[in-house]
Coordinates of C-alpha atoms and ligand atoms in Angstrom, one line a residue:
X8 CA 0.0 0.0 0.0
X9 CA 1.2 3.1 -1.0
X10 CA 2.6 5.6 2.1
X11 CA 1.2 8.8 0.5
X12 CA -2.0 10.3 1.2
X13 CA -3.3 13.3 1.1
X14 CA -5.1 15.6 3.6
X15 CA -6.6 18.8 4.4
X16 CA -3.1 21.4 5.2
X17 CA -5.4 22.3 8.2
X18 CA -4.5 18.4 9.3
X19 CA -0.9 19.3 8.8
X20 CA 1.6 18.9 12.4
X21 CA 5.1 19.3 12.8
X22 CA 6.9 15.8 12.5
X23 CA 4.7 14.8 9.5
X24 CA 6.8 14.4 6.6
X25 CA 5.8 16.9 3.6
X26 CA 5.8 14.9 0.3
X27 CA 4.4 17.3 -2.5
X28 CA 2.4 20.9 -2.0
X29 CA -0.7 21.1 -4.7
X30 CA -0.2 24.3 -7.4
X31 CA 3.0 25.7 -8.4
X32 CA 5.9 26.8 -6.4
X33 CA 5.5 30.0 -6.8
X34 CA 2.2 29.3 -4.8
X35 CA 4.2 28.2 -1.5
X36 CA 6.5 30.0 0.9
X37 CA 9.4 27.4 0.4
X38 CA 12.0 26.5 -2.0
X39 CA 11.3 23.0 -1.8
X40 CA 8.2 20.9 -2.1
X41 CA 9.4 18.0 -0.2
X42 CA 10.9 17.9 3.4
X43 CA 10.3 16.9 7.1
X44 CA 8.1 19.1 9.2
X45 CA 10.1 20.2 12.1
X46 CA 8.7 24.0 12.9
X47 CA 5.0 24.7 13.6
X48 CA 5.7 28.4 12.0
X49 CA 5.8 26.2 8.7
X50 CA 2.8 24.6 9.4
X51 CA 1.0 28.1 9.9
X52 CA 2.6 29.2 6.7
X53 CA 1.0 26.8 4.5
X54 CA -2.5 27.4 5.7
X55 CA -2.0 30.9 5.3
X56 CA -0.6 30.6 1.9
X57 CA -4.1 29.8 1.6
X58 CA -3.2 26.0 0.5
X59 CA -6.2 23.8 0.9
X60 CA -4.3 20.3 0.6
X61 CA -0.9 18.3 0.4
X62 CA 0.5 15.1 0.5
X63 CA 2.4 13.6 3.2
X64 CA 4.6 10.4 3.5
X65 CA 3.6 8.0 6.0
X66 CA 6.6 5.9 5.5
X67 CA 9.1 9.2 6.4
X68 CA 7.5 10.9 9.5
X69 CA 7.9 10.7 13.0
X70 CA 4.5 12.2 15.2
X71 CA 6.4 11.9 17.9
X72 CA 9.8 13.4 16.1
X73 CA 11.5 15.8 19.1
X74 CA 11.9 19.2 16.9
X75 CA 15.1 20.4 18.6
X76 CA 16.8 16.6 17.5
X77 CA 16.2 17.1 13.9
X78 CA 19.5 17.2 11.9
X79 CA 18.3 18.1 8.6
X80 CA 16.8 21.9 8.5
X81 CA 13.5 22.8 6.2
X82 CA 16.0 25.0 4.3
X83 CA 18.9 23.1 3.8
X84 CA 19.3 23.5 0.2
X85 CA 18.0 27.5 0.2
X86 CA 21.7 28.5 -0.2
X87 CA 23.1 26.9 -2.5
X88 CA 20.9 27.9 -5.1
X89 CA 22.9 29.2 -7.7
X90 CA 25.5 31.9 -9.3
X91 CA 23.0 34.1 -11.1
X92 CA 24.4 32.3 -14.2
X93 CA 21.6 30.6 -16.6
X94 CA 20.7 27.2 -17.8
X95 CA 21.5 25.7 -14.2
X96 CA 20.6 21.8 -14.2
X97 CA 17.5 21.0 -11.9
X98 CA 17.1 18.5 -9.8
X99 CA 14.7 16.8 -7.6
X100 CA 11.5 18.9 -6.2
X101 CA 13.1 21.7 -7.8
X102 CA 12.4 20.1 -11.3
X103 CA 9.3 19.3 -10.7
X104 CA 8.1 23.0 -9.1
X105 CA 9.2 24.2 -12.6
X106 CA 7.1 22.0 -14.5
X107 CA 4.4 23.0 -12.8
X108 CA 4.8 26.5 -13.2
X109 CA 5.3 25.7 -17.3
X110 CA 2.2 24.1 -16.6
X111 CA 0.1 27.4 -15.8
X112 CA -1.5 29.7 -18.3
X113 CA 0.4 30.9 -21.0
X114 CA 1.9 34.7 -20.9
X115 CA 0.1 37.3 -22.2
X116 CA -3.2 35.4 -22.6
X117 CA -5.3 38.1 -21.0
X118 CA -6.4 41.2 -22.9
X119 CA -5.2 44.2 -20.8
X120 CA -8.3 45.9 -19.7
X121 CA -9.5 42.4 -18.2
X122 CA -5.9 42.4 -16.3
X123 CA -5.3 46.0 -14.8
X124 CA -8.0 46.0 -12.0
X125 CA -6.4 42.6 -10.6
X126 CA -2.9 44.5 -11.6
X127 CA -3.9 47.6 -9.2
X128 CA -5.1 45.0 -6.3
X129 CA -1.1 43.8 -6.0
X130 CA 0.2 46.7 -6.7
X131 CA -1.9 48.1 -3.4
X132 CA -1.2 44.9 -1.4
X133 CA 2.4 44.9 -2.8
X134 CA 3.0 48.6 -2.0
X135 CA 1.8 47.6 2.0
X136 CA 4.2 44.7 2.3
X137 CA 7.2 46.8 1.0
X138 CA 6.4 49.5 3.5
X139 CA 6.2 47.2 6.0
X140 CA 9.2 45.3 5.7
X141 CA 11.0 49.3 5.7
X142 CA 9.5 50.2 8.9
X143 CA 10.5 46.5 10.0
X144 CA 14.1 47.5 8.8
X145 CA 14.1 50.5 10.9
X146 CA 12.9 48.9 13.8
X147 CA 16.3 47.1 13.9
X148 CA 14.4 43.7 12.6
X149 CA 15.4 41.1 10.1
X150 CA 13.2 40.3 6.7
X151 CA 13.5 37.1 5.3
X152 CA 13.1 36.3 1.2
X153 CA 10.8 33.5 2.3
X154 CA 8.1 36.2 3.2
X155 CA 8.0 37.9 0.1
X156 CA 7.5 34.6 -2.3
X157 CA 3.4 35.3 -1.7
X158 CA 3.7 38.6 -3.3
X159 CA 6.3 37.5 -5.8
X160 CA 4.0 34.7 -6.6
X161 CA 1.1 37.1 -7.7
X162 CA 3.3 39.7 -9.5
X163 CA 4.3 36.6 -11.2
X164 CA 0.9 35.1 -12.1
X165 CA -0.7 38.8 -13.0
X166 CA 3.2 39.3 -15.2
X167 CA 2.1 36.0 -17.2
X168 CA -1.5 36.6 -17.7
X169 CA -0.7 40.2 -19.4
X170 CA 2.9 41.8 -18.8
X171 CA 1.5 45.5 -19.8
X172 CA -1.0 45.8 -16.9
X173 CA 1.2 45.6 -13.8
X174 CA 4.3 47.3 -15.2
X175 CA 2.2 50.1 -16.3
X176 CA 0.1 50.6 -13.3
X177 CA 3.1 50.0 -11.5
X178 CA 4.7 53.2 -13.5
X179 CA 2.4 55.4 -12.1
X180 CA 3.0 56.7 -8.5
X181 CA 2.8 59.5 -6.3
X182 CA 5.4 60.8 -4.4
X183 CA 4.4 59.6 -1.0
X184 CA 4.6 56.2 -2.5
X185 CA 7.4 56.1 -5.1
X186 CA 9.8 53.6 -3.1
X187 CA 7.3 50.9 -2.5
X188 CA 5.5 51.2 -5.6
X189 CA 9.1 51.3 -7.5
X190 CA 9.8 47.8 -5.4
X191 CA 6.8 46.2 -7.3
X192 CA 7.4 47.8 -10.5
X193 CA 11.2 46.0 -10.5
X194 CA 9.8 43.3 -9.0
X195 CA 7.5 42.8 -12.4
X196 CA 9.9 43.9 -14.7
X197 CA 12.6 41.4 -13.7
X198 CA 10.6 39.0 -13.7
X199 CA 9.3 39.1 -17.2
X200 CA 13.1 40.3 -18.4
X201 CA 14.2 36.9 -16.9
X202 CA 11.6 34.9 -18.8
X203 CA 12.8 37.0 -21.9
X204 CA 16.1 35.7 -21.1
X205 CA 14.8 31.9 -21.0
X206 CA 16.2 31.6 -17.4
X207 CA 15.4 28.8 -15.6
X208 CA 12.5 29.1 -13.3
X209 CA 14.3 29.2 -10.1
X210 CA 16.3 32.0 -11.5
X211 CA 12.9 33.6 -12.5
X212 CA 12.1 33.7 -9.0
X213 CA 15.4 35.2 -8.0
X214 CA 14.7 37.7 -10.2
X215 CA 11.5 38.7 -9.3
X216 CA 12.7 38.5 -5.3
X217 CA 15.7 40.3 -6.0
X218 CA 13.6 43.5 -7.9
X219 CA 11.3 43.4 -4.9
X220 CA 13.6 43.7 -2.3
X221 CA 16.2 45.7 -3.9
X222 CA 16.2 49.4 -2.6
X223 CA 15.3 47.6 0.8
X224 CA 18.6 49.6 1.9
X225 CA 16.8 53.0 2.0
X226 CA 14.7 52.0 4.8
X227 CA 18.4 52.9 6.8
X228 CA 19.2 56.6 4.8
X229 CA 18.3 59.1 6.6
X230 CA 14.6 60.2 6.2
X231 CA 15.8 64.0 5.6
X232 CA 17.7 62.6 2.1
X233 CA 15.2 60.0 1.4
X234 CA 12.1 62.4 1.3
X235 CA 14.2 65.4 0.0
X236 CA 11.9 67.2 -2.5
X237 CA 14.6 68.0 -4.6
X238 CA 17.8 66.8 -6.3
X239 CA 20.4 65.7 -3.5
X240 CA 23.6 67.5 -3.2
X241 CA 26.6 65.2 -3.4
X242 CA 27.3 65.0 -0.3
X243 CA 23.8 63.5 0.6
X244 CA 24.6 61.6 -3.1
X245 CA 27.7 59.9 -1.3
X246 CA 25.5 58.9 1.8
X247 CA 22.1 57.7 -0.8
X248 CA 25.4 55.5 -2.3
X249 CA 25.3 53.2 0.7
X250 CA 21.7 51.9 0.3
X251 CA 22.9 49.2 -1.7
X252 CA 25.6 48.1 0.9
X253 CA 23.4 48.4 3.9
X254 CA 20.1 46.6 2.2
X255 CA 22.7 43.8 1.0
X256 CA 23.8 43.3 4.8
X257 CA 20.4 43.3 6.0
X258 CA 19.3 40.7 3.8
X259 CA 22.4 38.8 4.3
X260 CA 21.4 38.6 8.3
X261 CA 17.9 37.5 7.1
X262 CA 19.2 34.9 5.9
X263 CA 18.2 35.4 1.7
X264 CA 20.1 33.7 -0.7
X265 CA 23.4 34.7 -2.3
X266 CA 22.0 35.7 -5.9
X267 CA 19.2 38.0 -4.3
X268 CA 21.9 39.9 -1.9
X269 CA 24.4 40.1 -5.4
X270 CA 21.1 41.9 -6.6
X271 CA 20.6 44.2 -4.1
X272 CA 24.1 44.7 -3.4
X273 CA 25.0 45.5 -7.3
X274 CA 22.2 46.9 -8.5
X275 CA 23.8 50.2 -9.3
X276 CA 27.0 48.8 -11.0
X277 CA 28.0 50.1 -14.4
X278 CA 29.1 48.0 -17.4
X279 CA 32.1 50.3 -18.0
X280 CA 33.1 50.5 -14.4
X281 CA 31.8 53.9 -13.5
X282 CA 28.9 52.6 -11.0
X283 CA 29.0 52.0 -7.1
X284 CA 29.7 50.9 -4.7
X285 CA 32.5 48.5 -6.0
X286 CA 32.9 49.8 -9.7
X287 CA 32.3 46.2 -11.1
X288 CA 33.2 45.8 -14.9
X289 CA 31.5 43.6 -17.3
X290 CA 31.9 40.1 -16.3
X291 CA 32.6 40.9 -12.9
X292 CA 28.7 42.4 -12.3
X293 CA 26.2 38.8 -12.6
X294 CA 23.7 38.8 -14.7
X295 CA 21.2 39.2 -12.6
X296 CA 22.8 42.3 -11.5
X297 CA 22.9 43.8 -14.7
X298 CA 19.1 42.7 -15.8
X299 CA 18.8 44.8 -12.0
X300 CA 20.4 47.6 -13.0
X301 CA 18.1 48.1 -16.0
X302 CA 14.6 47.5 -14.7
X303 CA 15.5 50.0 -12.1
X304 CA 16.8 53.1 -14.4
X305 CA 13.6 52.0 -16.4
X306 CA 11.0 52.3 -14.0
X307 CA 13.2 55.0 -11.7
X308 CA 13.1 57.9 -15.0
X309 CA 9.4 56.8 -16.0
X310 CA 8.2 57.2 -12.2
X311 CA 6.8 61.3 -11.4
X312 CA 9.4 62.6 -9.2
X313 CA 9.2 65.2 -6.7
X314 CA 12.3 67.4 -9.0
X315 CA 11.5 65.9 -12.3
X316 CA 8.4 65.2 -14.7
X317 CA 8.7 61.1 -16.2
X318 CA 9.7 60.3 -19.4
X319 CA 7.4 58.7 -21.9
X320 CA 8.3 54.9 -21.9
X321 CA 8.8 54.7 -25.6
X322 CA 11.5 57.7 -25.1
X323 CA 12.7 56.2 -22.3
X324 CA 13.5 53.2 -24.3
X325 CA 15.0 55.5 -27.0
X326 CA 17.2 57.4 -24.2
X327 CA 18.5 54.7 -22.2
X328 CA 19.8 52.5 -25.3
X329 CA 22.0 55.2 -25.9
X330 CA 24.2 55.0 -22.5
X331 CA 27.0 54.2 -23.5
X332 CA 28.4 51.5 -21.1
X333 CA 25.8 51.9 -18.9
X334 CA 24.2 48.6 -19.5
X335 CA 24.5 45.2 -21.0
X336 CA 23.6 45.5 -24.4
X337 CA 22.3 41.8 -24.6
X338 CA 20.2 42.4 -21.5
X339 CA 18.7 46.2 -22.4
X340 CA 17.6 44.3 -26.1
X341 CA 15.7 41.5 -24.4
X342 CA 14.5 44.1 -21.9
X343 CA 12.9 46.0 -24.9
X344 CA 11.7 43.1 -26.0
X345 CA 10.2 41.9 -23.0
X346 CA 8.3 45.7 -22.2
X347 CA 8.3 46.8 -25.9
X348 CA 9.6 49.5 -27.6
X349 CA 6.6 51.4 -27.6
X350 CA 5.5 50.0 -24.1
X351 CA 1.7 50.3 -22.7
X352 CA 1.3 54.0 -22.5
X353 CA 3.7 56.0 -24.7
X354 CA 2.6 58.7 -26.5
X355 CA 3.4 58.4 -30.5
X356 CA 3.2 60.2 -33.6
X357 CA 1.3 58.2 -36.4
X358 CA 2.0 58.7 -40.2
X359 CA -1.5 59.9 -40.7
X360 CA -0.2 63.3 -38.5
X361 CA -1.9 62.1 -35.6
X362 CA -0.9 61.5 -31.6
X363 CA -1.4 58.1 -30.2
X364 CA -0.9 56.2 -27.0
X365 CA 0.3 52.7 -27.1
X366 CA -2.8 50.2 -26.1
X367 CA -1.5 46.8 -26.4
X368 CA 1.8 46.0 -27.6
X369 CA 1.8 44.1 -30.9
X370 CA 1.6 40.2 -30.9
X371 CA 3.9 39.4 -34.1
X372 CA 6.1 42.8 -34.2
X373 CA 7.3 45.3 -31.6
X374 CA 6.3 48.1 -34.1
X375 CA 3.1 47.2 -34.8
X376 CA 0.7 47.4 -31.2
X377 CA -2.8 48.6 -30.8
X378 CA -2.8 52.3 -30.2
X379 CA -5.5 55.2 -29.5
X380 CA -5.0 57.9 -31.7
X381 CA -7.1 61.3 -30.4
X382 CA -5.4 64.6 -31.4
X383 CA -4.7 65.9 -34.7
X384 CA -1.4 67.3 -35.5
X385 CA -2.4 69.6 -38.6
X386 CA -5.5 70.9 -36.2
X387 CA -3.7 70.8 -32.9
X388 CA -6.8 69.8 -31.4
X389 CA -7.8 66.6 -29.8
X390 CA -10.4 64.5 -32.0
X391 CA -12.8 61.5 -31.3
X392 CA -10.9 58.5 -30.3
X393 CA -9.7 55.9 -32.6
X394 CA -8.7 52.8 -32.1
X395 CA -6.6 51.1 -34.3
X396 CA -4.5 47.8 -34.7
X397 CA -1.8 48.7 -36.8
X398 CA -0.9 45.0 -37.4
X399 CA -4.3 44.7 -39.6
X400 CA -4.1 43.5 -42.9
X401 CA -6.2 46.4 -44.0
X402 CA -4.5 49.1 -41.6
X403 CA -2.3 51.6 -43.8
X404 CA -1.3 53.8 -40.7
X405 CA 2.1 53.1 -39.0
X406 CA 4.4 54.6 -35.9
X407 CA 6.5 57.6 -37.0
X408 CA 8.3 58.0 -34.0
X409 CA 7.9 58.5 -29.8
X410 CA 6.7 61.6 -28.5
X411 CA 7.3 63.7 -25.4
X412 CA 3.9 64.5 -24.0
X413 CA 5.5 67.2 -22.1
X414 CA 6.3 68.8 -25.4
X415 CA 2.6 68.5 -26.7
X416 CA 1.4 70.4 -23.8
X417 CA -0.5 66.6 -23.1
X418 CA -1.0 65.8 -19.1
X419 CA -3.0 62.5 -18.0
X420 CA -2.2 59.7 -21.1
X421 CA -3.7 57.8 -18.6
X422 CA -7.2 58.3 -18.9
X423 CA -7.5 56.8 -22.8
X424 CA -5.7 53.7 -21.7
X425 CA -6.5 53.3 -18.0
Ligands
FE2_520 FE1 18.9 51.5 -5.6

């Protein structure tokens, strides 16, 4: 007779042996599916992760196992989970998490206006659990990565059903909530980057782990240069610079793994040497670094600042592919790729001299999404709303070029594609 059955999680207790968690890994707080119950706080976790069932191994428990005697920790294998290099071999539970995940809905399945309400929810809830793990910061307590996977897991699921929504709800913040928001935004962005890439899933995860927690640092700058309505001196530049350092040892204390303190730690490195704080070159920054460094510039100089308006996305795009040695050439293209080069949002001119905003990015070509045109360049006024797939067979009407709105005198894009 076979030794694994399954039962309500609520039936869970420490000593039982774990054998397989329903859903996808990205639905569970741990890096393994398959390990002995020692700590009753993993018990909790489960049922809170809102898991209604699992399967146990009769044959490997102990009910009456003495948790302090237990060699072999839940986590023994979190650590050792990589070098931010791709194509990784899997093994074991970790193999099998992934094929579950390939298992779920395919990206981008969802139109975008069916997406962005579920997209605003995280973004809310996300925005809450980032603030909270700051003030936890400050309090002089630890965060572990293990806390975040539930969030990471729905910025995931709501990245796969439509990519567009989250990032470009995400984009838009106030100034009271840039930092948190900005979490979630990298969050979403390195994770769809690192599918871009073809990483394997567990470096998806890192990814998307890493972007969340990776300004985590500021929560120790002071709150005078943090909330400075204004561009910082460089002086208060030289103290900002230690963010990455301090988030990195924080995290380090919480126990998170190697690859998402290298992300936190190096998010601010520069191909050609010139970034902080160790002036890494090339080879020397991880990849994971790198695809870091470019999902925060992105979403950093499209965010309203308190001393700056944002750029369009589309100009952003144009902007940031010209830093020189900035970035890693192979990781900015399948960044573009990944958010388009006309991403949700941007303003464009048409061929037909009219101004459009990017709807949906384009299915079979980058250069060919669903836009809204609604102002008339020859009349300089706005006109009717149009929409228009310019991958049509019967569409004649094509992308010119990116516009600043600024420069059009054009405040609130966001009301023809919100
Ligand atoms: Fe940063």
């Amino acid at each position: 007779m076979s030794s694994i059955r399954r039962i309500p999680a609520a039936s869970l207790r420490t000593g039982m042996y774990l054998h397989k968690i329903g859903g996808s890994w990205l639905s569970h707080p741990f890096l393994r599916n398959s390990f002995l119950l020692v700590n009753p706080e993993d018990v909790r976790r489960i049922v809170e992760a809102g898991i209604d069932s699992v399967w146990i191994d009769e044959s490997r428990g102990d009910p009456l196992q003495d948790v302090e005697a237990i060699g072999e920790a839940p986590y023994a294998n979190a650590t050792d989970a990589g070098t931010g290099r791709p194509d990784l071999p899997e093994t074991g539970a970790s193999a099998t998490a992934t094929a579950a995940l390939r298992a779920r809905a395919p990206a981008g399945d969802v139109p975008l206006e069916a997406e962005l309400a579920r997209a605003r929810d995280i973004c809310l809830a996300g925005k809450a659990q980032v603030e909270e793990m700051f003030a936890e910061l400050r309090l002089g307590k630890t965060v572990s990565q293990e806390s975040v996977l539930p969030l990471v897991d729905e910025i995931a699921a709501s990245v796969w059903r439509n990519p567009a929504a989250l990032i470009s709800v995400a984009r838009l913040k106030t100034h009271d909530d840039y930092s948190y928001l900005h979490s979630v935004a990298v969050s979403a962005l390195m994770l769809a980057l690192a599918r871009q890439l073809k990483l394997d899933e567990r470096l998806v995860r890192i990814a998307g782990i890493g972007g969340l927690m990776h300004d985590l640092g500021k929560a120790f700058m002071p709150l005078e240069i943090l909330n400075k309505p204004g561009r910082l001196t460089d002086e208060e530049f030289e103290v900002m610079k230690q963010h990455s350092g301090a988030g990195a040892q924080a995290l380090q204390d919480g126990g998170c793994e190697a690859d998402v303190v290298d992300i936190v730690l190096h998010h601010h490195e520069r191909m050609d040497g010139r970034g902080y704080p160790h002036g890494l070159r090339e080879d020397e920054i991880s990849l994971l670094a790198r695809m870091g460094a470019v999902c925060d510039v992105y979403d950093a100089v499209t965010s309203v600042r308190p001393y700056k308006r944002p750029w369009d996305p589309a100009m952003a795009m144009r902007e940031m592919a010209r830093w020189d040695g900035h970035f890693d050439t192979r990781v900015f293209n399948a960044f573009v790729k990944s958010v388009g080069i006309y991403p949700v949002g941007s303003l464009v001119r048409l061929a037909s001299e009219r101004l459009a905003v990017i709807l949906e990015p384009g299915v079979d070509s980058l250069l060919k999404p669903t836009v809204r045109a609604f102002y008339s360049i020859r009349s300089r006024e706005k006109i009717l709303p149009q929409t228009i797939d310019l991958a049509a067979g019967d569409c004649r009407d094509s992308i010119v070029s990116p516009e600043s709105p600024e420069q059009w005198g054009l405040g609130n894009l966001e009301a023809l594609w919100l």
